[in-house]
CSV table of C-alpha atoms and ligand atoms in Angstrom, one decimal:
chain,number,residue,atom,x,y,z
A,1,UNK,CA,-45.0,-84.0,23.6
A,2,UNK,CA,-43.2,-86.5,21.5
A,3,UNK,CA,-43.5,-86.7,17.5
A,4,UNK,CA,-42.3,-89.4,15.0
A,5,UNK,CA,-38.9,-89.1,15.9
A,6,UNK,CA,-38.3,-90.4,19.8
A,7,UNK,CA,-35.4,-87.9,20.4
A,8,UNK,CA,-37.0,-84.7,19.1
A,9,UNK,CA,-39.3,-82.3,21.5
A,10,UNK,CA,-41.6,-79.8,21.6
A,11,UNK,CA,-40.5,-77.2,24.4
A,12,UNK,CA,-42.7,-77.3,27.6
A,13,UNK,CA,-42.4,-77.5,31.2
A,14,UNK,CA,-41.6,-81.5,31.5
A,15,UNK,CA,-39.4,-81.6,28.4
A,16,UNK,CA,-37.1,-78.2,30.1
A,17,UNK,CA,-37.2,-80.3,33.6
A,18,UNK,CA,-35.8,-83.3,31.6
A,19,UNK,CA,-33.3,-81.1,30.3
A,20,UNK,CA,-31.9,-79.8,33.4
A,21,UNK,CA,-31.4,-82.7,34.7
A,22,UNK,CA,-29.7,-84.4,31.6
A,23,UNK,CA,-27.1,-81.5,31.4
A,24,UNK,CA,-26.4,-81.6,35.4
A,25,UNK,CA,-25.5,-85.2,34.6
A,26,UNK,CA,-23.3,-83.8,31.9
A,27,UNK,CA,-25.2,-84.7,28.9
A,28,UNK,CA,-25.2,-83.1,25.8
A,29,UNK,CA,-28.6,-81.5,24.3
A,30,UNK,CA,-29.4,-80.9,20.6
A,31,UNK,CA,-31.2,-77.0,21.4
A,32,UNK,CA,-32.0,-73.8,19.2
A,33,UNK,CA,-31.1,-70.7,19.3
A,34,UNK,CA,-31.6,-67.4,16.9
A,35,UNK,CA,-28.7,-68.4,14.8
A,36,UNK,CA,-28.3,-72.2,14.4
A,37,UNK,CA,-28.9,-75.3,16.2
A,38,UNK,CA,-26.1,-76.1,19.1
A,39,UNK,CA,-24.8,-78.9,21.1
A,40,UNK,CA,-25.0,-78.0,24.6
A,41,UNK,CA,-23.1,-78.8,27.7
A,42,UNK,CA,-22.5,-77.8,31.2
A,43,UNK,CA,-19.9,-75.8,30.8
A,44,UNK,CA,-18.2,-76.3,34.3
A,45,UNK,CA,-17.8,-80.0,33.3
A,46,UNK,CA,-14.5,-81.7,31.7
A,47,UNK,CA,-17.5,-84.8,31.0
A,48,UNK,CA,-19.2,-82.8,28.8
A,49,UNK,CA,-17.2,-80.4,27.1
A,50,UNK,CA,-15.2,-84.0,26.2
A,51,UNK,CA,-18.2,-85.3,24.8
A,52,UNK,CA,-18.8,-81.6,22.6
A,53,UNK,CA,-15.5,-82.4,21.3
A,54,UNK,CA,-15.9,-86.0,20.4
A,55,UNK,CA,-19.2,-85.7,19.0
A,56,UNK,CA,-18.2,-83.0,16.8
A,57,UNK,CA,-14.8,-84.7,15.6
A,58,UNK,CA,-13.9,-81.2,16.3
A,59,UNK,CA,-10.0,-80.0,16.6
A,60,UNK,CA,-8.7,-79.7,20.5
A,61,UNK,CA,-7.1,-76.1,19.2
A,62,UNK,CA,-10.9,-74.8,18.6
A,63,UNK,CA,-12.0,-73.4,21.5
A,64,UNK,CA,-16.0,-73.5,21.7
A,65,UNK,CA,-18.1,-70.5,22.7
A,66,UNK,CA,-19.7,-70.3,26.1
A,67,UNK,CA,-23.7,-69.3,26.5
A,68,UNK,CA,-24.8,-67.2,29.6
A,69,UNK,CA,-28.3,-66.1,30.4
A,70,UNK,CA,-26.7,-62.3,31.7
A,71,UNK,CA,-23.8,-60.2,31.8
A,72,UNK,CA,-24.0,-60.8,35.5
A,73,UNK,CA,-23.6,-64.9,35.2
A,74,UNK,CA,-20.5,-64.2,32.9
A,75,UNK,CA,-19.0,-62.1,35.2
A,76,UNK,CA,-18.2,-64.7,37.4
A,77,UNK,CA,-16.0,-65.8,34.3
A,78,UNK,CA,-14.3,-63.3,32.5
A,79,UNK,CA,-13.0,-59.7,32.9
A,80,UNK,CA,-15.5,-57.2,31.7
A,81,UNK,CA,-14.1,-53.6,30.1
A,82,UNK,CA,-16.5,-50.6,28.4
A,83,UNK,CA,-16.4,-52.3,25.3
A,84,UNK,CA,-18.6,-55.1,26.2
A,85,UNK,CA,-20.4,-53.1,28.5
A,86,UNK,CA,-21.2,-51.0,24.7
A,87,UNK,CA,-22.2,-53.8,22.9
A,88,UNK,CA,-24.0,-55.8,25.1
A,89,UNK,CA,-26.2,-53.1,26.0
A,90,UNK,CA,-26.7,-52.9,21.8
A,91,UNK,CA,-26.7,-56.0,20.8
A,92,UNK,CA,-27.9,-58.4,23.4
A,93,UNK,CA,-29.2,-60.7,24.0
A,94,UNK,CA,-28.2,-61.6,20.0
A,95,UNK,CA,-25.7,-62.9,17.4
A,96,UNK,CA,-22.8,-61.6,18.7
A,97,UNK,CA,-19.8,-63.1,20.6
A,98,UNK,CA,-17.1,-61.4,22.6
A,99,UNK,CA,-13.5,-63.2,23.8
A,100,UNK,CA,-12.5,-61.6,26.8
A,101,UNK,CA,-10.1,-62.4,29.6
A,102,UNK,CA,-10.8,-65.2,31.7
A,103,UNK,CA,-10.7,-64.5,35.3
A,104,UNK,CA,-8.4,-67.2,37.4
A,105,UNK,CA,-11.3,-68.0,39.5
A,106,UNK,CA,-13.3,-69.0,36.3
A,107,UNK,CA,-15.2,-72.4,36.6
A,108,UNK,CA,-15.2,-73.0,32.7
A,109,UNK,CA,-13.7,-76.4,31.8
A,110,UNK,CA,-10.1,-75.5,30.3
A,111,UNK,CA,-10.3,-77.8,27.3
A,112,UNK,CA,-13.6,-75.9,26.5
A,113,UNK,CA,-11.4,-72.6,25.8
A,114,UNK,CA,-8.4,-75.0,24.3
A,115,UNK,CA,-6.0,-74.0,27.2
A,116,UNK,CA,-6.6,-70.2,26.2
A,117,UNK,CA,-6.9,-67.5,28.7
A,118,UNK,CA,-9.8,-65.9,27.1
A,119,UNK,CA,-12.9,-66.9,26.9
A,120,UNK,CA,-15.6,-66.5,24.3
A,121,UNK,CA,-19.3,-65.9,25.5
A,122,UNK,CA,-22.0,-65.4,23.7
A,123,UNK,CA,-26.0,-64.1,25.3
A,124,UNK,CA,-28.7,-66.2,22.9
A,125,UNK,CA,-31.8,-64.5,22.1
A,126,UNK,CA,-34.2,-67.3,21.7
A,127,UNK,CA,-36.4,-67.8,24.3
A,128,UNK,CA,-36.1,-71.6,25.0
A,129,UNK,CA,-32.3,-71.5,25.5
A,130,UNK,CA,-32.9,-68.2,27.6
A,131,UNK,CA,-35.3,-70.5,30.2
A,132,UNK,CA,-32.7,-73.2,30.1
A,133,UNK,CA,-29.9,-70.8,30.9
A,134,UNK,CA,-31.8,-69.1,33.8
A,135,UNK,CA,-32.5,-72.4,35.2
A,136,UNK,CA,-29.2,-74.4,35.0
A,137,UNK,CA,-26.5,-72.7,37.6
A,138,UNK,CA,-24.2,-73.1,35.1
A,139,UNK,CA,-23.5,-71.6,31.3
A,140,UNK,CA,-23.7,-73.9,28.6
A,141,UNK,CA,-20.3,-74.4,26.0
A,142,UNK,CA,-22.5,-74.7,22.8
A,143,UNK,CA,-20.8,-75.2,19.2
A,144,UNK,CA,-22.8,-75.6,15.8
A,145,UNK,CA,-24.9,-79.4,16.0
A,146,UNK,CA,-23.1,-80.6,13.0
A,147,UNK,CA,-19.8,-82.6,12.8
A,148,UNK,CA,-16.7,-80.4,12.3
A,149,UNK,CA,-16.6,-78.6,8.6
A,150,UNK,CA,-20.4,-80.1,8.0
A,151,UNK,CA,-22.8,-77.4,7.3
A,152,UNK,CA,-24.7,-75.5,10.3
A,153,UNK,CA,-28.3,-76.7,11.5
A,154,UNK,CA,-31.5,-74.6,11.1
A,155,UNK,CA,-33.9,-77.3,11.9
A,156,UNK,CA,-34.2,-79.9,14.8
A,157,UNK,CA,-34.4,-82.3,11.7
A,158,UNK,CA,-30.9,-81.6,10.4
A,159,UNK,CA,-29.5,-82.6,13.7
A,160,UNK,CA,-31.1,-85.8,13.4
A,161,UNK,CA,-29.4,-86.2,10.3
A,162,UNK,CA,-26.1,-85.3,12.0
A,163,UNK,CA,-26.4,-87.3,15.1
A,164,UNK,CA,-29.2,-89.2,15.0
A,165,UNK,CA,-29.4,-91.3,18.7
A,166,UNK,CA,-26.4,-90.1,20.1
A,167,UNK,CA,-28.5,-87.5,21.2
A,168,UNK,CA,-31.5,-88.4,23.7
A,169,UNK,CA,-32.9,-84.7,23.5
A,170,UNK,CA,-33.1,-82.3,20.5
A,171,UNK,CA,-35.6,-79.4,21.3
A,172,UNK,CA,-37.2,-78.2,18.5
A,173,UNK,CA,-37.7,-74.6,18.2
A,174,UNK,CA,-38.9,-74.0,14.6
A,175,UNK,CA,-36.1,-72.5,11.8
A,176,UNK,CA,-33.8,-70.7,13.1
A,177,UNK,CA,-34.4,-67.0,12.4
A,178,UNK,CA,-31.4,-65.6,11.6
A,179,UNK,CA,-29.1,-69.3,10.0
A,180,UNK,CA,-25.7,-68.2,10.6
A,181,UNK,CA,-23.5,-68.3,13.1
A,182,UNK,CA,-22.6,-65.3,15.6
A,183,UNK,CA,-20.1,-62.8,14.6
A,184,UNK,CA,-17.3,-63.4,16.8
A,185,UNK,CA,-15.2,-59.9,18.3
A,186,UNK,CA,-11.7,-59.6,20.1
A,187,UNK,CA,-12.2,-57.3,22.9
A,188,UNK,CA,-9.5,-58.3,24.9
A,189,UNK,CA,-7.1,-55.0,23.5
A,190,UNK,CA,-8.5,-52.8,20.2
A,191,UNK,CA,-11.2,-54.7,19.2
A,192,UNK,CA,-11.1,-56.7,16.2
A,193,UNK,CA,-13.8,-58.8,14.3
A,194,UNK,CA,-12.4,-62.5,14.0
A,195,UNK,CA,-15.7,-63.9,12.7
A,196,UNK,CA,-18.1,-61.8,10.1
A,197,UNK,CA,-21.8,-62.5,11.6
A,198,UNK,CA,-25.6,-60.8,10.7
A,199,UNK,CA,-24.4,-57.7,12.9
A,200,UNK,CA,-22.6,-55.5,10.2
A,201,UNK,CA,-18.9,-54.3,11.4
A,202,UNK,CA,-20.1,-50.7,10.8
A,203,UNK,CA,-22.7,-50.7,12.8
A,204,UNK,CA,-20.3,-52.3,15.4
A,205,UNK,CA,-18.0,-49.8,14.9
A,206,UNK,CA,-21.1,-46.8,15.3
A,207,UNK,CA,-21.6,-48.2,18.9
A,208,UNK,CA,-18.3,-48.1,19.9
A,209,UNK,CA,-17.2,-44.9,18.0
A,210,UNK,CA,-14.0,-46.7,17.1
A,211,UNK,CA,-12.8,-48.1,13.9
A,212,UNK,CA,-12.5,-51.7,14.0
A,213,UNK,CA,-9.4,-53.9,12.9
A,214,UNK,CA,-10.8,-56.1,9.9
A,215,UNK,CA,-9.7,-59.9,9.2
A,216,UNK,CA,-7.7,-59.2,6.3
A,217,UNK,CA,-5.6,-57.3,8.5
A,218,UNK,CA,-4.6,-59.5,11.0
A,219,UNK,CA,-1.8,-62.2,9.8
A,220,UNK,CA,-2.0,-64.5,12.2
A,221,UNK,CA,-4.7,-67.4,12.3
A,222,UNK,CA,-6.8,-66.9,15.7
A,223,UNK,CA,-9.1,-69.3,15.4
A,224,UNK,CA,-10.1,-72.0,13.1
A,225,UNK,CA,-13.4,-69.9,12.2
A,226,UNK,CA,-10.7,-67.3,10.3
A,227,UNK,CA,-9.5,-69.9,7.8
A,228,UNK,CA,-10.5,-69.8,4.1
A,229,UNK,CA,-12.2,-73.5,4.2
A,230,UNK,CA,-14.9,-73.5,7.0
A,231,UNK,CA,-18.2,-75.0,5.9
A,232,UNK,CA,-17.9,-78.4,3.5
A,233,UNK,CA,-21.3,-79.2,2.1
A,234,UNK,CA,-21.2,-82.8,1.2
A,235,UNK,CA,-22.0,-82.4,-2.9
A,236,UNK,CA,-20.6,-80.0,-5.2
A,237,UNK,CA,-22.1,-76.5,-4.9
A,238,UNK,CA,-22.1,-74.6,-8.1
A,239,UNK,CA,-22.5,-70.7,-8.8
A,240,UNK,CA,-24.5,-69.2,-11.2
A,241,UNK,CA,-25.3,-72.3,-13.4
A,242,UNK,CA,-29.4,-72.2,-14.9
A,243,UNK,CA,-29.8,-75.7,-15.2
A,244,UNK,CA,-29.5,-78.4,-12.6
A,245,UNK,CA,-27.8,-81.7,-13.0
A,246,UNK,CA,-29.8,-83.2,-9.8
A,247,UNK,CA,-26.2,-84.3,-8.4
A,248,UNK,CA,-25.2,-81.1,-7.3
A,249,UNK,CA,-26.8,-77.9,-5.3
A,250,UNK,CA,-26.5,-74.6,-7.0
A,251,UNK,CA,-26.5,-70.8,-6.2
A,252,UNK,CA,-28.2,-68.7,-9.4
A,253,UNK,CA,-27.9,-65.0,-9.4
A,254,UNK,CA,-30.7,-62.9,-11.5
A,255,UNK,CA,-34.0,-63.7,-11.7
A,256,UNK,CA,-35.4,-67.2,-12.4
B,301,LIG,P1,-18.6,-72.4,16.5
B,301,LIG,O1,-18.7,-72.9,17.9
B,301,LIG,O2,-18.4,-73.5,15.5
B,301,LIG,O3,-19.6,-71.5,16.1
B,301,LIG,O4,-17.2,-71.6,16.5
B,301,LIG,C1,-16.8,-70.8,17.6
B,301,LIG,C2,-15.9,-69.7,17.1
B,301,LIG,O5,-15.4,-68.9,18.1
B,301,LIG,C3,-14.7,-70.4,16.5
B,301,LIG,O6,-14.2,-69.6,15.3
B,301,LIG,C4,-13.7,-70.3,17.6
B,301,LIG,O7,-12.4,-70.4,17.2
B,301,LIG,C5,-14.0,-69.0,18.2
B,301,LIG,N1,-13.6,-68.9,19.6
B,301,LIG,C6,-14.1,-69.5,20.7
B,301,LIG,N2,-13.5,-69.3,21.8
B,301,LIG,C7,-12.5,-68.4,21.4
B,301,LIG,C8,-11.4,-67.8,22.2
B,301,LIG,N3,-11.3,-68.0,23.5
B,301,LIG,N4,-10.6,-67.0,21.5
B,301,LIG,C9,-10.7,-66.8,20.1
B,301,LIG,N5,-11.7,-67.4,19.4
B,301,LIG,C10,-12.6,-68.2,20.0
B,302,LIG,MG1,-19.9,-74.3,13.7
């Protein structure tokens, strides 16, 4: 079913069809998941991973996280250990990445990883991205649907605002539930949190009956998710200020 905007749908058996077909062609869909809207993209395809990157404006060294429907369809892709056995068995589906190894027979598009030999995937909870997975042969490389260092989606309505008609499908799937993105974790040696998420490090580290390395602790910037500047809203946001000048958006702590 169609509403007042031509490019967003409501999720049904036509609309996933439509899908399928746009991504085997190497299209790139606006789609939800639990923790913001993504772009997604055939994975398996230089076309569309491209077209992630040049939608987004986003840096070639910032590799993008690739969605699987189950631990079995990523294993075609990257090397497993107990770790992600652990957590997967935990945690997913859910907001939680891992990077492991890739294998050399992966099919993921190398630009899609930024010429890295690990690979970051990532099991979605939400039930429309699940379907789309199970039906596609293929994962799906899926980044944030904003423009690089523009504020993550959590309505099908904010990716209109972000791309408007570039994108011929957006699936609308409600508010996202949880509004932030994954936490992202190293398992590739000791593993070590490189992205904060919903899922706290302690319970992470309960599961795993390790202690984790913590961000502060690691020097050396892994990814661009790890720098200090990561979200730019567009308009001055202020903290703790009671009145509002109508020109700028404000966080108030206390009660108002
Ligand atoms: P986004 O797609 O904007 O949610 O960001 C994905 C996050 O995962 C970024 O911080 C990436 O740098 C990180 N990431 C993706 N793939 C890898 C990888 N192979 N190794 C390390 N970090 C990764
Ligand atoms: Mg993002």
């Amino acid at each position: 079913m169609k509403n007042s905007y031509s490019n967003i749908f409501t999720f049904n058996k036509k609309i996933l069809n439509k899908t399928i077909k746009s991504l085997k062609n190497g299209d790139i869909v606006g789609l939800p998941t639990e923790t913001v809207y993504g772009l997604g993209g055939n994975a398996y395809s230089k076309k569309a991973v491209k077209k992630i990157f040049k939608l987004k404006g986003r840096p070639k060294l910032n590799p993008l996280i690739i969605h699987y429907h189950s631990l079995k369809d990523a294993n075609k892709d990257v090397i497993m250990n107990k770790y992600v056995n652990q957590l997967y068995k935990q945690f997913c589906p859910g907001p939680l990445t891992f990077v492991l190894k890739r294998k050399k027979t992966s099919k993921v598009n190398q630009i899609a990883c930024a010429n890295l030999k690990t690979i970051a995937i990532r099991f979605p909870k939400n039930k429309i991205v699940r379907t789309i997975l199970k039906k596609t042969g293929f994962p799906l490389a899926m980044p944030s649907a904003n423009k690089s260092n523009n504020v993550s989606p959590v309505r099908s309505l904010d990716v209109v605002d972000e791309f408007n008609k570039k994108l011929k499908i957006i699936i609308d799937g409600g508010k996202c539930k949880i509004g932030i993105e994954s936490a992202v974790i190293d398992l590739t040696s000791h593993p070590k949190i490189l992205r904060p998420g919903v899922i706290d490090i302690r319970v992470i580290e309960k599961t795993l009956k390790i202690k984790l390395k913590r961000n502060k602790a690691i020097k050396k910037i892994l990814s661009p998710g790890m720098m200090k500047k990561h979200y730019s809203p567009g308009i001055p946001v202020l903290i703790n200020q009671n009145k509002h000048d109508g020109k700028s958006a404000y966080i108030y702590i206390g009660n108002k």
